[in-house]
Short mmCIF file of C-alpha atoms in Angstrom, two decimals:
data_model
loop_
_atom_site.label_atom_id
_atom_site.label_comp_id
_atom_site.label_asym_id
_atom_site.label_seq_id
_atom_site.Cartn_x
_atom_site.Cartn_y
_atom_site.Cartn_z
CA VAL U 1442 18.18 0.18 7.70
CA PHE U 1443 15.85 -2.01 5.61
CA ALA U 1444 18.08 -5.37 5.92
CA ASP U 1445 15.26 -7.44 7.15
CA TYR U 1446 12.57 -6.28 4.91
CA GLN U 1447 12.61 -7.64 1.02
CA ALA U 1448 10.52 -6.53 -1.78
CA HIS U 1449 7.24 -8.68 -2.39
CA ASP U 1450 5.33 -9.20 -5.56
CA GLY U 1451 1.52 -9.74 -5.36
CA ILE U 1452 -1.82 -8.37 -5.44
CA ALA U 1453 -3.08 -4.94 -4.16
CA SER U 1454 -6.51 -3.95 -3.56
CA TYR U 1455 -7.73 -0.63 -2.13
CA TYR U 1456 -9.72 0.51 0.73
CA ASN U 1457 -11.40 3.74 1.78
CA GLN U 1458 -10.18 5.19 4.89
CA SER U 1459 -12.31 8.23 4.90
CA ARG U 1460 -15.04 5.88 5.95
CA TYR U 1461 -13.34 5.29 9.34
CA LYS U 1462 -13.31 8.17 11.56
CA TYR U 1463 -10.60 6.93 13.84
CA PHE U 1464 -7.97 6.63 11.07
CA ASN U 1465 -7.55 10.36 10.60
CA TYR U 1466 -6.31 9.89 7.05
CA LYS U 1467 -8.14 10.32 3.86
CA ASN U 1468 -7.20 11.14 0.23
CA GLY U 1469 -3.55 10.35 0.69
CA ASN U 1470 -0.75 8.06 -0.33
CA PHE U 1471 -1.26 5.55 2.43
CA ALA U 1472 -1.23 1.80 2.68
CA ALA U 1473 -2.18 -1.17 4.83
CA SER U 1474 0.72 -3.55 5.07
CA ARG U 1475 1.46 -6.49 7.41
CA ASP U 1476 5.02 -7.02 6.21
CA TYR U 1477 6.36 -3.38 7.08
CA PRO U 1478 6.10 -1.46 10.33
CA LYS U 1479 3.60 1.27 10.50
CA GLY U 1480 5.29 4.74 9.21
CA THR U 1481 7.44 2.78 6.70
CA LYS U 1482 7.68 4.49 3.26
CA LEU U 1483 7.13 1.97 0.52
CA LYS U 1484 7.42 2.22 -3.20
CA VAL U 1485 4.67 0.34 -4.99
CA THR U 1486 4.97 -0.32 -8.67
CA ARG U 1487 2.36 -1.63 -10.80
CA LEU U 1488 4.17 -4.59 -12.63
CA ASN U 1489 2.38 -4.39 -16.24
CA THR U 1490 2.88 -0.76 -16.50
CA GLY U 1491 5.94 0.10 -14.43
CA LYS U 1492 4.16 3.19 -12.88
CA SER U 1493 5.46 3.68 -9.29
CA ILE U 1494 4.25 5.86 -6.21
CA ILE U 1495 5.53 6.22 -2.77
CA VAL U 1496 3.15 5.32 0.13
CA THR U 1497 3.27 5.46 3.85
CA GLY U 1498 2.07 2.53 5.58
CA ASN U 1499 -0.37 3.52 8.45
CA VAL U 1500 -2.37 0.65 9.47
CA TYR U 1501 -1.90 -3.27 9.55
CA GLY U 1502 -3.39 -5.33 6.90
CA PRO U 1503 -4.48 -6.78 4.64
CA GLU U 1504 -5.51 -10.12 6.34
CA LEU U 1505 -3.42 -13.10 5.38
CA LYS U 1506 -6.35 -14.99 4.07
CA THR U 1507 -6.84 -12.49 1.28
CA ASN U 1508 -3.51 -13.54 -0.40
CA ARG U 1509 -2.93 -9.70 -1.00
CA VAL U 1510 0.53 -8.28 -0.31
CA ILE U 1511 -0.93 -4.54 0.36
CA ASP U 1512 -3.96 -2.56 0.31
CA LEU U 1513 -3.89 1.05 -0.96
CA ASP U 1514 -6.00 4.10 0.01
CA THR U 1515 -8.34 4.79 -2.78
CA TYR U 1516 -6.28 7.82 -3.57
CA ALA U 1517 -2.98 5.91 -4.07
CA PHE U 1518 -4.62 3.12 -5.90
CA LYS U 1519 -6.11 5.52 -8.51
CA GLN U 1520 -2.60 6.90 -9.33
CA LEU U 1521 -1.72 3.28 -10.51
CA GLY U 1522 -5.13 2.04 -11.83
CA SER U 1523 -8.83 2.54 -12.05
CA LEU U 1524 -10.97 1.50 -8.93
CA GLY U 1525 -12.89 -0.65 -11.45
CA ALA U 1526 -9.98 -3.00 -11.73
CA GLY U 1527 -10.25 -3.74 -8.08
CA LEU U 1528 -7.03 -5.77 -8.00
CA ILE U 1529 -3.85 -5.00 -9.48
CA TYR U 1530 -0.36 -6.87 -9.44
CA VAL U 1531 2.45 -4.87 -7.72
CA LYS U 1532 5.82 -4.96 -6.37
CA VAL U 1533 6.25 -3.38 -2.87
CA GLU U 1534 9.56 -2.66 -1.48
CA PRO U 1535 10.93 -0.23 1.26
CA TYR U 1536 11.57 3.26 -0.04
CA ASP U 1537 14.92 4.66 0.90
CA GLN U 1538 14.86 8.37 0.95
CA SER U 1539 18.38 8.71 1.09
CA LYS U 1540 19.10 7.56 -2.44
#
């Protein structure tokens, strides 16, 4: 199913979706990704700790010029690190629920 999608290592940041009324998402394991289709479950692993979470891509982003591979909802980001960190290094890969 994910044959066309590979894992990506890189920088993650966070965003606060609850600020945007049209998103209808807040305080959840959501992410913005430009590499995976909306609705894709992704495993995000913080590289220096090995801690992982499963998120659902629900919007497109971050912009290519930012050099980030993914932006996480603040709720998801806090499970991997403090908001004060701002940026963390992660591995992003499709999550296969059948395994």
